[in-house]
């Protein structure tokens, strides 16, 4: 008996049953996938709080305001997880009718900090300009450590919605000075709000400047420091510029340095130029690229017209930075130097085997009207990677947008757009359609253009080519002066059902090993929160779909995106997925599905470089980086996924 007891004690604990082994959980998730509000509402009254919470969170993806009367009582549910999910669902629906109930909830005691924050954020998603003051006027009874972080993040959500007022700035600034480790979430939310405030620059300077100057140099959280740097960029005072220069020079975190470089004013002051010079010498490609992009923003004057851009180019270690520097050189060059610079760019274009460098060099050539014919020729390529002709057409559009565009080439430009429409490439279709519908680019579109748009649209395959379809339809709506946008034809759940057998074979916490050209990244799949998205990812992974695909989009200090079979951001699978919005947040290393709008997700995904809370509740999170975040930070456009595979259980 003792021997048996010892064996039992030594045995590993039995893993909990898979959540979706429960038929009721599957029914709730299926109703979410099918957007069946009526099927979900009864579960809100279920005796089991797990089902009530699951149904409420499901309604956060459905986003049906008809569910409001059934969700409101759950704000007072006995179970914190249910209260939290109900608040999340109400916020996702964004109905101002929920404001009184949310304010009443916040005025009562709340033992759960997550539920308190969810109620605050839901309130901020539902308030209007008239009721935004509810965020700070509603006071919880007695001490409540969750109130300050909740208010801070609520103010952030309000600023995202354009509800910033001078009082919002004052309330947010007061939260940024909260001291202590426990108030770190409040400082994070407040800094994010001040970074997003628009139309209140004078109030920022009058009210927030001293606090921003202190926080950008001293706060322990890099996220707070970089947000303060972004806010200081709009203040425009000498003290703000000095603080940005210090941050760009001395901050230990590259994300703060990038934010400071990006926030520097576009003027050729000695200190600013020195900071850009230093930024161009940093080892991280994201940082050097940000410095190079500043050179594109600064106004052209005698200093930049004679600057040694080719010296910058020779010192650059990263191809994307070199291409941007060449673009800046062409942008600022005197007329006498343009031909030689364009020849240099075209020579590099011919030599490089890197399709993405070719694309970047075509973008650089868009600074010179004399390159029209070369760009038009490259836009007609029908062999090789699609990113090259697609970028060539986009470069033509950029060239046409410049004041220096020769009016004598207008007919040639319009002809290039019509050739792209006839060619049928999905990336070029969207570019050409948008340009044709822009009167600043095509002042007199012809009746045949509308017919060509409709013909191109009819040839598309839905839902695979939904993004191109949407671009064409938006152009048609403009040309026909449609009174309201045409609804997007979203694929129903029936065109790609969730494989529940596969879902149940994916353990909670399942890890994925992604070997890239920059190193190994380990992901943890979020099968509970996003079963349909995870099942699709695993299906594709098992088919080796991702092996050999590129990261085609990298935005410094934001995201690295890949998983497109075309490699240019226009590719997809034959099916779309329905969005699965959960209470997961876009912290650093979150893995989300790219989309062209709600319920249009497919195979493309992105890693976040840092917290990106403006994406919360808008893009499905289906995984989280658990190892290799330093690899994510080093990813560049053109890096490959060499092999993507599930790790054995227990690894």
mmCIF file with all atom_site columns, C-alpha atoms in Angstrom, residues 147-312:
data_model
loop_
_atom_site.group_PDB
_atom_site.id
_atom_site.type_symbol
_atom_site.label_atom_id
_atom_site.label_alt_id
_atom_site.label_comp_id
_atom_site.label_asym_id
_atom_site.label_entity_id
_atom_site.label_seq_id
_atom_site.pdbx_PDB_ins_code
_atom_site.Cartn_x
_atom_site.Cartn_y
_atom_site.Cartn_z
_atom_site.occupancy
_atom_site.B_iso_or_equiv
_atom_site.pdbx_formal_charge
_atom_site.auth_seq_id
_atom_site.auth_comp_id
_atom_site.auth_asym_id
_atom_site.auth_atom_id
_atom_site.pdbx_PDB_model_num
ATOM 1   C CA . UNK A 1 147 ? -9.288  52.741 -10.062 1.00 0.00 ? 147 UNK A CA 1
ATOM 2   C CA . UNK A 1 148 ? -6.280  54.792 -11.211 1.00 0.00 ? 148 UNK A CA 1
ATOM 3   C CA . UNK A 1 149 ? -5.062  52.252 -13.811 1.00 0.00 ? 149 UNK A CA 1
ATOM 4   C CA . UNK A 1 150 ? -8.631  51.782 -14.981 1.00 0.00 ? 150 UNK A CA 1
ATOM 5   C CA . UNK A 1 151 ? -9.159  55.527 -15.449 1.00 0.00 ? 151 UNK A CA 1
ATOM 6   C CA . UNK A 1 152 ? -5.798  55.884 -17.221 1.00 0.00 ? 152 UNK A CA 1
ATOM 7   C CA . UNK A 1 153 ? -6.554  53.194 -19.765 1.00 0.00 ? 153 UNK A CA 1
ATOM 8   C CA . UNK A 1 154 ? -10.087 54.510 -20.169 1.00 0.00 ? 154 UNK A CA 1
ATOM 9   C CA . UNK A 1 155 ? -8.661  57.937 -21.010 1.00 0.00 ? 155 UNK A CA 1
ATOM 10  C CA . UNK A 1 156 ? -6.388  56.236 -23.529 1.00 0.00 ? 156 UNK A CA 1
ATOM 11  C CA . UNK A 1 157 ? -9.375  54.582 -25.232 1.00 0.00 ? 157 UNK A CA 1
ATOM 12  C CA . UNK A 1 158 ? -11.187 57.912 -25.267 1.00 0.00 ? 158 UNK A CA 1
ATOM 13  C CA . UNK A 1 159 ? -8.262  59.650 -26.978 1.00 0.00 ? 159 UNK A CA 1
ATOM 14  C CA . UNK A 1 160 ? -8.195  56.917 -29.621 1.00 0.00 ? 160 UNK A CA 1
ATOM 15  C CA . UNK A 1 161 ? -11.790 57.802 -30.391 1.00 0.00 ? 161 UNK A CA 1
ATOM 16  C CA . UNK A 1 162 ? -10.978 61.495 -30.797 1.00 0.00 ? 162 UNK A CA 1
ATOM 17  C CA . UNK A 1 163 ? -12.630 62.526 -27.526 1.00 0.00 ? 163 UNK A CA 1
ATOM 18  C CA . UNK A 1 164 ? -9.637  64.417 -26.098 1.00 0.00 ? 164 UNK A CA 1
ATOM 19  C CA . UNK A 1 165 ? -10.398 67.757 -24.432 1.00 0.00 ? 165 UNK A CA 1
ATOM 20  C CA . UNK A 1 166 ? -8.241  70.050 -22.273 1.00 0.00 ? 166 UNK A CA 1
ATOM 21  C CA . UNK A 1 167 ? -9.739  68.374 -19.210 1.00 0.00 ? 167 UNK A CA 1
ATOM 22  C CA . UNK A 1 168 ? -8.852  64.934 -20.575 1.00 0.00 ? 168 UNK A CA 1
ATOM 23  C CA . UNK A 1 169 ? -5.239  66.141 -20.852 1.00 0.00 ? 169 UNK A CA 1
ATOM 24  C CA . UNK A 1 170 ? -5.304  67.454 -17.277 1.00 0.00 ? 170 UNK A CA 1
ATOM 25  C CA . UNK A 1 171 ? -6.815  64.280 -15.865 1.00 0.00 ? 171 UNK A CA 1
ATOM 26  C CA . UNK A 1 172 ? -4.322  62.139 -17.786 1.00 0.00 ? 172 UNK A CA 1
ATOM 27  C CA . UNK A 1 173 ? -1.349  64.226 -16.671 1.00 0.00 ? 173 UNK A CA 1
ATOM 28  C CA . UNK A 1 174 ? -2.389  63.817 -13.041 1.00 0.00 ? 174 UNK A CA 1
ATOM 29  C CA . UNK A 1 175 ? -2.310  60.041 -13.483 1.00 0.00 ? 175 UNK A CA 1
ATOM 30  C CA . UNK A 1 176 ? 1.154   60.120 -15.061 1.00 0.00 ? 176 UNK A CA 1
ATOM 31  C CA . UNK A 1 177 ? 2.648   61.456 -11.811 1.00 0.00 ? 177 UNK A CA 1
ATOM 32  C CA . UNK A 1 178 ? 1.279   58.596 -9.706  1.00 0.00 ? 178 UNK A CA 1
ATOM 33  C CA . UNK A 1 179 ? 4.159   57.079 -7.744  1.00 0.00 ? 179 UNK A CA 1
ATOM 34  C CA . UNK A 1 180 ? 4.967   53.525 -6.698  1.00 0.00 ? 180 UNK A CA 1
ATOM 35  C CA . UNK A 1 181 ? 5.169   50.126 -8.312  1.00 0.00 ? 181 UNK A CA 1
ATOM 36  C CA . UNK A 1 182 ? 1.440   49.579 -7.914  1.00 0.00 ? 182 UNK A CA 1
ATOM 37  C CA . UNK A 1 183 ? 0.717   52.640 -10.025 1.00 0.00 ? 183 UNK A CA 1
ATOM 38  C CA . UNK A 1 184 ? 2.917   51.511 -12.930 1.00 0.00 ? 184 UNK A CA 1
ATOM 39  C CA . UNK A 1 185 ? -0.144  50.425 -14.982 1.00 0.00 ? 185 UNK A CA 1
ATOM 40  C CA . UNK A 1 186 ? -1.679  53.882 -14.428 1.00 0.00 ? 186 UNK A CA 1
ATOM 41  C CA . UNK A 1 187 ? 1.484   55.601 -15.658 1.00 0.00 ? 187 UNK A CA 1
ATOM 42  C CA . UNK A 1 188 ? 1.601   53.284 -18.672 1.00 0.00 ? 188 UNK A CA 1
ATOM 43  C CA . UNK A 1 189 ? -1.996  54.043 -19.623 1.00 0.00 ? 189 UNK A CA 1
ATOM 44  C CA . UNK A 1 190 ? -1.613  57.771 -19.031 1.00 0.00 ? 190 UNK A CA 1
ATOM 45  C CA . UNK A 1 191 ? 1.550   57.984 -21.126 1.00 0.00 ? 191 UNK A CA 1
ATOM 46  C CA . UNK A 1 192 ? -0.144  56.057 -23.944 1.00 0.00 ? 192 UNK A CA 1
ATOM 47  C CA . UNK A 1 193 ? -3.064  58.486 -23.806 1.00 0.00 ? 193 UNK A CA 1
ATOM 48  C CA . UNK A 1 194 ? -0.843  61.567 -23.994 1.00 0.00 ? 194 UNK A CA 1
ATOM 49  C CA . UNK A 1 195 ? 1.005   60.049 -26.960 1.00 0.00 ? 195 UNK A CA 1
ATOM 50  C CA . UNK A 1 196 ? -2.315  59.690 -28.804 1.00 0.00 ? 196 UNK A CA 1
ATOM 51  C CA . UNK A 1 197 ? -3.942  63.023 -27.935 1.00 0.00 ? 197 UNK A CA 1
ATOM 52  C CA . UNK A 1 198 ? -4.677  65.066 -31.043 1.00 0.00 ? 198 UNK A CA 1
ATOM 53  C CA . UNK A 1 199 ? -5.736  68.694 -31.358 1.00 0.00 ? 199 UNK A CA 1
ATOM 54  C CA . UNK A 1 200 ? -4.552  69.624 -27.855 1.00 0.00 ? 200 UNK A CA 1
ATOM 55  C CA . UNK A 1 201 ? -0.915  70.588 -28.460 1.00 0.00 ? 201 UNK A CA 1
ATOM 56  C CA . UNK A 1 202 ? -1.162  73.894 -26.597 1.00 0.00 ? 202 UNK A CA 1
ATOM 57  C CA . UNK A 1 203 ? -2.716  72.166 -23.580 1.00 0.00 ? 203 UNK A CA 1
ATOM 58  C CA . UNK A 1 204 ? 0.040   69.555 -23.675 1.00 0.00 ? 204 UNK A CA 1
ATOM 59  C CA . UNK A 1 205 ? 2.618   72.342 -23.559 1.00 0.00 ? 205 UNK A CA 1
ATOM 60  C CA . UNK A 1 206 ? 0.861   74.235 -20.757 1.00 0.00 ? 206 UNK A CA 1
ATOM 61  C CA . UNK A 1 207 ? -0.210  71.333 -18.562 1.00 0.00 ? 207 UNK A CA 1
ATOM 62  C CA . UNK A 1 208 ? 1.838   68.238 -19.323 1.00 0.00 ? 208 UNK A CA 1
ATOM 63  C CA . UNK A 1 209 ? 5.284   69.478 -20.355 1.00 0.00 ? 209 UNK A CA 1
ATOM 64  C CA . UNK A 1 210 ? 7.007   69.354 -16.924 1.00 0.00 ? 210 UNK A CA 1
ATOM 65  C CA . UNK A 1 211 ? 5.615   65.886 -16.237 1.00 0.00 ? 211 UNK A CA 1
ATOM 66  C CA . UNK A 1 212 ? 6.598   64.597 -19.668 1.00 0.00 ? 212 UNK A CA 1
ATOM 67  C CA . UNK A 1 213 ? 10.132  65.963 -19.286 1.00 0.00 ? 213 UNK A CA 1
ATOM 68  C CA . UNK A 1 214 ? 10.503  64.180 -15.963 1.00 0.00 ? 214 UNK A CA 1
ATOM 69  C CA . UNK A 1 215 ? 9.040   60.869 -17.105 1.00 0.00 ? 215 UNK A CA 1
ATOM 70  C CA . UNK A 1 216 ? 10.902  60.617 -20.423 1.00 0.00 ? 216 UNK A CA 1
ATOM 71  C CA . UNK A 1 217 ? 14.202  60.607 -18.562 1.00 0.00 ? 217 UNK A CA 1
ATOM 72  C CA . UNK A 1 218 ? 13.412  58.820 -15.323 1.00 0.00 ? 218 UNK A CA 1
ATOM 73  C CA . UNK A 1 219 ? 10.509  56.384 -15.547 1.00 0.00 ? 219 UNK A CA 1
ATOM 74  C CA . UNK A 1 220 ? 11.630  52.778 -15.143 1.00 0.00 ? 220 UNK A CA 1
ATOM 75  C CA . UNK A 1 221 ? 9.215   51.512 -17.828 1.00 0.00 ? 221 UNK A CA 1
ATOM 76  C CA . UNK A 1 222 ? 10.508  51.915 -21.393 1.00 0.00 ? 222 UNK A CA 1
ATOM 77  C CA . UNK A 1 223 ? 6.890   51.983 -22.581 1.00 0.00 ? 223 UNK A CA 1
ATOM 78  C CA . UNK A 1 224 ? 6.222   55.111 -20.513 1.00 0.00 ? 224 UNK A CA 1
ATOM 79  C CA . UNK A 1 225 ? 9.432   56.772 -21.704 1.00 0.00 ? 225 UNK A CA 1
ATOM 80  C CA . UNK A 1 226 ? 8.738   56.146 -25.391 1.00 0.00 ? 226 UNK A CA 1
ATOM 81  C CA . UNK A 1 227 ? 5.164   57.379 -25.113 1.00 0.00 ? 227 UNK A CA 1
ATOM 82  C CA . UNK A 1 228 ? 6.397   60.537 -23.396 1.00 0.00 ? 228 UNK A CA 1
ATOM 83  C CA . UNK A 1 229 ? 8.896   61.001 -26.235 1.00 0.00 ? 229 UNK A CA 1
ATOM 84  C CA . UNK A 1 230 ? 6.080   60.756 -28.777 1.00 0.00 ? 230 UNK A CA 1
ATOM 85  C CA . UNK A 1 231 ? 4.015   63.317 -26.844 1.00 0.00 ? 231 UNK A CA 1
ATOM 86  C CA . UNK A 1 232 ? 6.986   65.696 -26.550 1.00 0.00 ? 232 UNK A CA 1
ATOM 87  C CA . UNK A 1 233 ? 7.299   65.662 -30.333 1.00 0.00 ? 233 UNK A CA 1
ATOM 88  C CA . UNK A 1 234 ? 4.080   67.669 -30.564 1.00 0.00 ? 234 UNK A CA 1
ATOM 89  C CA . UNK A 1 235 ? 4.919   70.180 -27.840 1.00 0.00 ? 235 UNK A CA 1
ATOM 90  C CA . UNK A 1 236 ? 7.536   71.985 -29.950 1.00 0.00 ? 236 UNK A CA 1
ATOM 91  C CA . UNK A 1 237 ? 9.260   73.788 -27.069 1.00 0.00 ? 237 UNK A CA 1
ATOM 92  C CA . UNK A 1 238 ? 13.088  73.947 -26.815 1.00 0.00 ? 238 UNK A CA 1
ATOM 93  C CA . UNK A 1 239 ? 13.033  71.937 -23.587 1.00 0.00 ? 239 UNK A CA 1
ATOM 94  C CA . UNK A 1 240 ? 11.070  69.199 -25.342 1.00 0.00 ? 240 UNK A CA 1
ATOM 95  C CA . UNK A 1 241 ? 13.587  69.016 -28.198 1.00 0.00 ? 241 UNK A CA 1
ATOM 96  C CA . UNK A 1 242 ? 16.486  68.854 -25.728 1.00 0.00 ? 242 UNK A CA 1
ATOM 97  C CA . UNK A 1 243 ? 14.796  65.975 -23.890 1.00 0.00 ? 243 UNK A CA 1
ATOM 98  C CA . UNK A 1 244 ? 14.240  64.140 -27.177 1.00 0.00 ? 244 UNK A CA 1
ATOM 99  C CA . UNK A 1 245 ? 17.903  64.569 -28.121 1.00 0.00 ? 245 UNK A CA 1
ATOM 100 C CA . UNK A 1 246 ? 18.986  63.120 -24.768 1.00 0.00 ? 246 UNK A CA 1
ATOM 101 C CA . UNK A 1 247 ? 16.620  60.175 -25.161 1.00 0.00 ? 247 UNK A CA 1
ATOM 102 C CA . UNK A 1 248 ? 17.815  59.490 -28.711 1.00 0.00 ? 248 UNK A CA 1
ATOM 103 C CA . UNK A 1 249 ? 21.413  59.583 -27.502 1.00 0.00 ? 249 UNK A CA 1
ATOM 104 C CA . UNK A 1 250 ? 21.437  57.913 -24.106 1.00 0.00 ? 250 UNK A CA 1
ATOM 105 C CA . UNK A 1 251 ? 18.339  55.808 -23.475 1.00 0.00 ? 251 UNK A CA 1
ATOM 106 C CA . UNK A 1 252 ? 19.270  52.147 -22.977 1.00 0.00 ? 252 UNK A CA 1
ATOM 107 C CA . UNK A 1 253 ? 16.221  50.836 -24.847 1.00 0.00 ? 253 UNK A CA 1
ATOM 108 C CA . UNK A 1 254 ? 16.176  51.050 -28.649 1.00 0.00 ? 254 UNK A CA 1
ATOM 109 C CA . UNK A 1 255 ? 12.389  51.443 -28.660 1.00 0.00 ? 255 UNK A CA 1
ATOM 110 C CA . UNK A 1 256 ? 12.702  54.712 -26.736 1.00 0.00 ? 256 UNK A CA 1
ATOM 111 C CA . UNK A 1 257 ? 15.507  55.906 -29.012 1.00 0.00 ? 257 UNK A CA 1
ATOM 112 C CA . UNK A 1 258 ? 13.380  55.129 -32.072 1.00 0.00 ? 258 UNK A CA 1
ATOM 113 C CA . UNK A 1 259 ? 10.404  57.022 -30.622 1.00 0.00 ? 259 UNK A CA 1
ATOM 114 C CA . UNK A 1 260 ? 12.656  60.005 -29.861 1.00 0.00 ? 260 UNK A CA 1
ATOM 115 C CA . UNK A 1 261 ? 14.156  60.035 -33.368 1.00 0.00 ? 261 UNK A CA 1
ATOM 116 C CA . UNK A 1 262 ? 10.703  59.829 -34.895 1.00 0.00 ? 262 UNK A CA 1
ATOM 117 C CA . UNK A 1 263 ? 9.471   62.714 -32.724 1.00 0.00 ? 263 UNK A CA 1
ATOM 118 C CA . UNK A 1 264 ? 12.324  65.104 -33.564 1.00 0.00 ? 264 UNK A CA 1
ATOM 119 C CA . UNK A 1 265 ? 11.157  68.167 -35.472 1.00 0.00 ? 265 UNK A CA 1
ATOM 120 C CA . UNK A 1 266 ? 12.020  68.199 -39.175 1.00 0.00 ? 266 UNK A CA 1
ATOM 121 C CA . UNK A 1 267 ? 14.492  71.048 -39.170 1.00 0.00 ? 267 UNK A CA 1
ATOM 122 C CA . UNK A 1 268 ? 18.223  71.190 -39.762 1.00 0.00 ? 268 UNK A CA 1
ATOM 123 C CA . UNK A 1 269 ? 19.378  72.289 -36.302 1.00 0.00 ? 269 UNK A CA 1
ATOM 124 C CA . UNK A 1 270 ? 22.909  71.245 -35.350 1.00 0.00 ? 270 UNK A CA 1
ATOM 125 C CA . UNK A 1 271 ? 21.890  69.043 -32.429 1.00 0.00 ? 271 UNK A CA 1
ATOM 126 C CA . UNK A 1 272 ? 19.148  67.325 -34.415 1.00 0.00 ? 272 UNK A CA 1
ATOM 127 C CA . UNK A 1 273 ? 21.460  66.581 -37.338 1.00 0.00 ? 273 UNK A CA 1
ATOM 128 C CA . UNK A 1 274 ? 24.003  65.116 -34.906 1.00 0.00 ? 274 UNK A CA 1
ATOM 129 C CA . UNK A 1 275 ? 21.319  62.842 -33.435 1.00 0.00 ? 275 UNK A CA 1
ATOM 130 C CA . UNK A 1 276 ? 20.352  61.643 -36.911 1.00 0.00 ? 276 UNK A CA 1
ATOM 131 C CA . UNK A 1 277 ? 24.025  60.984 -37.721 1.00 0.00 ? 277 UNK A CA 1
ATOM 132 C CA . UNK A 1 278 ? 24.327  58.898 -34.591 1.00 0.00 ? 278 UNK A CA 1
ATOM 133 C CA . UNK A 1 279 ? 21.064  57.068 -35.291 1.00 0.00 ? 279 UNK A CA 1
ATOM 134 C CA . UNK A 1 280 ? 22.422  56.039 -38.685 1.00 0.00 ? 280 UNK A CA 1
ATOM 135 C CA . UNK A 1 281 ? 25.367  54.282 -37.015 1.00 0.00 ? 281 UNK A CA 1
ATOM 136 C CA . UNK A 1 282 ? 23.357  52.106 -34.616 1.00 0.00 ? 282 UNK A CA 1
ATOM 137 C CA . UNK A 1 283 ? 23.571  48.318 -35.131 1.00 0.00 ? 283 UNK A CA 1
ATOM 138 C CA . UNK A 1 284 ? 19.804  47.707 -35.220 1.00 0.00 ? 284 UNK A CA 1
ATOM 139 C CA . UNK A 1 285 ? 18.218  48.111 -38.661 1.00 0.00 ? 285 UNK A CA 1
ATOM 140 C CA . UNK A 1 286 ? 14.989  49.506 -37.190 1.00 0.00 ? 286 UNK A CA 1
ATOM 141 C CA . UNK A 1 287 ? 16.898  52.389 -35.632 1.00 0.00 ? 287 UNK A CA 1
ATOM 142 C CA . UNK A 1 288 ? 18.984  53.294 -38.686 1.00 0.00 ? 288 UNK A CA 1
ATOM 143 C CA . UNK A 1 289 ? 15.874  53.156 -40.860 1.00 0.00 ? 289 UNK A CA 1
ATOM 144 C CA . UNK A 1 290 ? 14.047  55.592 -38.560 1.00 0.00 ? 290 UNK A CA 1
ATOM 145 C CA . UNK A 1 291 ? 16.968  58.009 -38.811 1.00 0.00 ? 291 UNK A CA 1
ATOM 146 C CA . UNK A 1 292 ? 16.995  57.690 -42.605 1.00 0.00 ? 292 UNK A CA 1
ATOM 147 C CA . UNK A 1 293 ? 13.252  58.316 -42.769 1.00 0.00 ? 293 UNK A CA 1
ATOM 148 C CA . UNK A 1 294 ? 13.768  61.591 -40.870 1.00 0.00 ? 294 UNK A CA 1
ATOM 149 C CA . UNK A 1 295 ? 15.936  62.761 -43.766 1.00 0.00 ? 295 UNK A CA 1
ATOM 150 C CA . UNK A 1 296 ? 12.944  62.305 -46.057 1.00 0.00 ? 296 UNK A CA 1
ATOM 151 C CA . UNK A 1 297 ? 10.774  64.470 -43.808 1.00 0.00 ? 297 UNK A CA 1
ATOM 152 C CA . UNK A 1 298 ? 13.096  67.434 -43.420 1.00 0.00 ? 298 UNK A CA 1
ATOM 153 C CA . UNK A 1 299 ? 12.363  70.299 -45.860 1.00 0.00 ? 299 UNK A CA 1
ATOM 154 C CA . UNK A 1 300 ? 14.771  70.696 -48.743 1.00 0.00 ? 300 UNK A CA 1
ATOM 155 C CA . UNK A 1 301 ? 17.125  73.650 -48.411 1.00 0.00 ? 301 UNK A CA 1
ATOM 156 C CA . UNK A 1 302 ? 20.674  74.528 -49.427 1.00 0.00 ? 302 UNK A CA 1
ATOM 157 C CA . UNK A 1 303 ? 22.105  72.399 -46.612 1.00 0.00 ? 303 UNK A CA 1
ATOM 158 C CA . UNK A 1 304 ? 20.408  69.214 -47.731 1.00 0.00 ? 304 UNK A CA 1
ATOM 159 C CA . UNK A 1 305 ? 20.801  69.928 -51.436 1.00 0.00 ? 305 UNK A CA 1
ATOM 160 C CA . UNK A 1 306 ? 24.585  69.774 -50.954 1.00 0.00 ? 306 UNK A CA 1
ATOM 161 C CA . UNK A 1 307 ? 24.717  67.092 -48.238 1.00 0.00 ? 307 UNK A CA 1
ATOM 162 C CA . UNK A 1 308 ? 26.901  64.020 -48.722 1.00 0.00 ? 308 UNK A CA 1
ATOM 163 C CA . UNK A 1 309 ? 24.084  61.483 -48.886 1.00 0.00 ? 309 UNK A CA 1
ATOM 164 C CA . UNK A 1 310 ? 26.268  59.012 -50.740 1.00 0.00 ? 310 UNK A CA 1
ATOM 165 C CA . UNK A 1 311 ? 28.614  59.108 -47.771 1.00 0.00 ? 311 UNK A CA 1
ATOM 166 C CA . UNK A 1 312 ? 25.681  58.086 -45.596 1.00 0.00 ? 312 UNK A CA 1
#
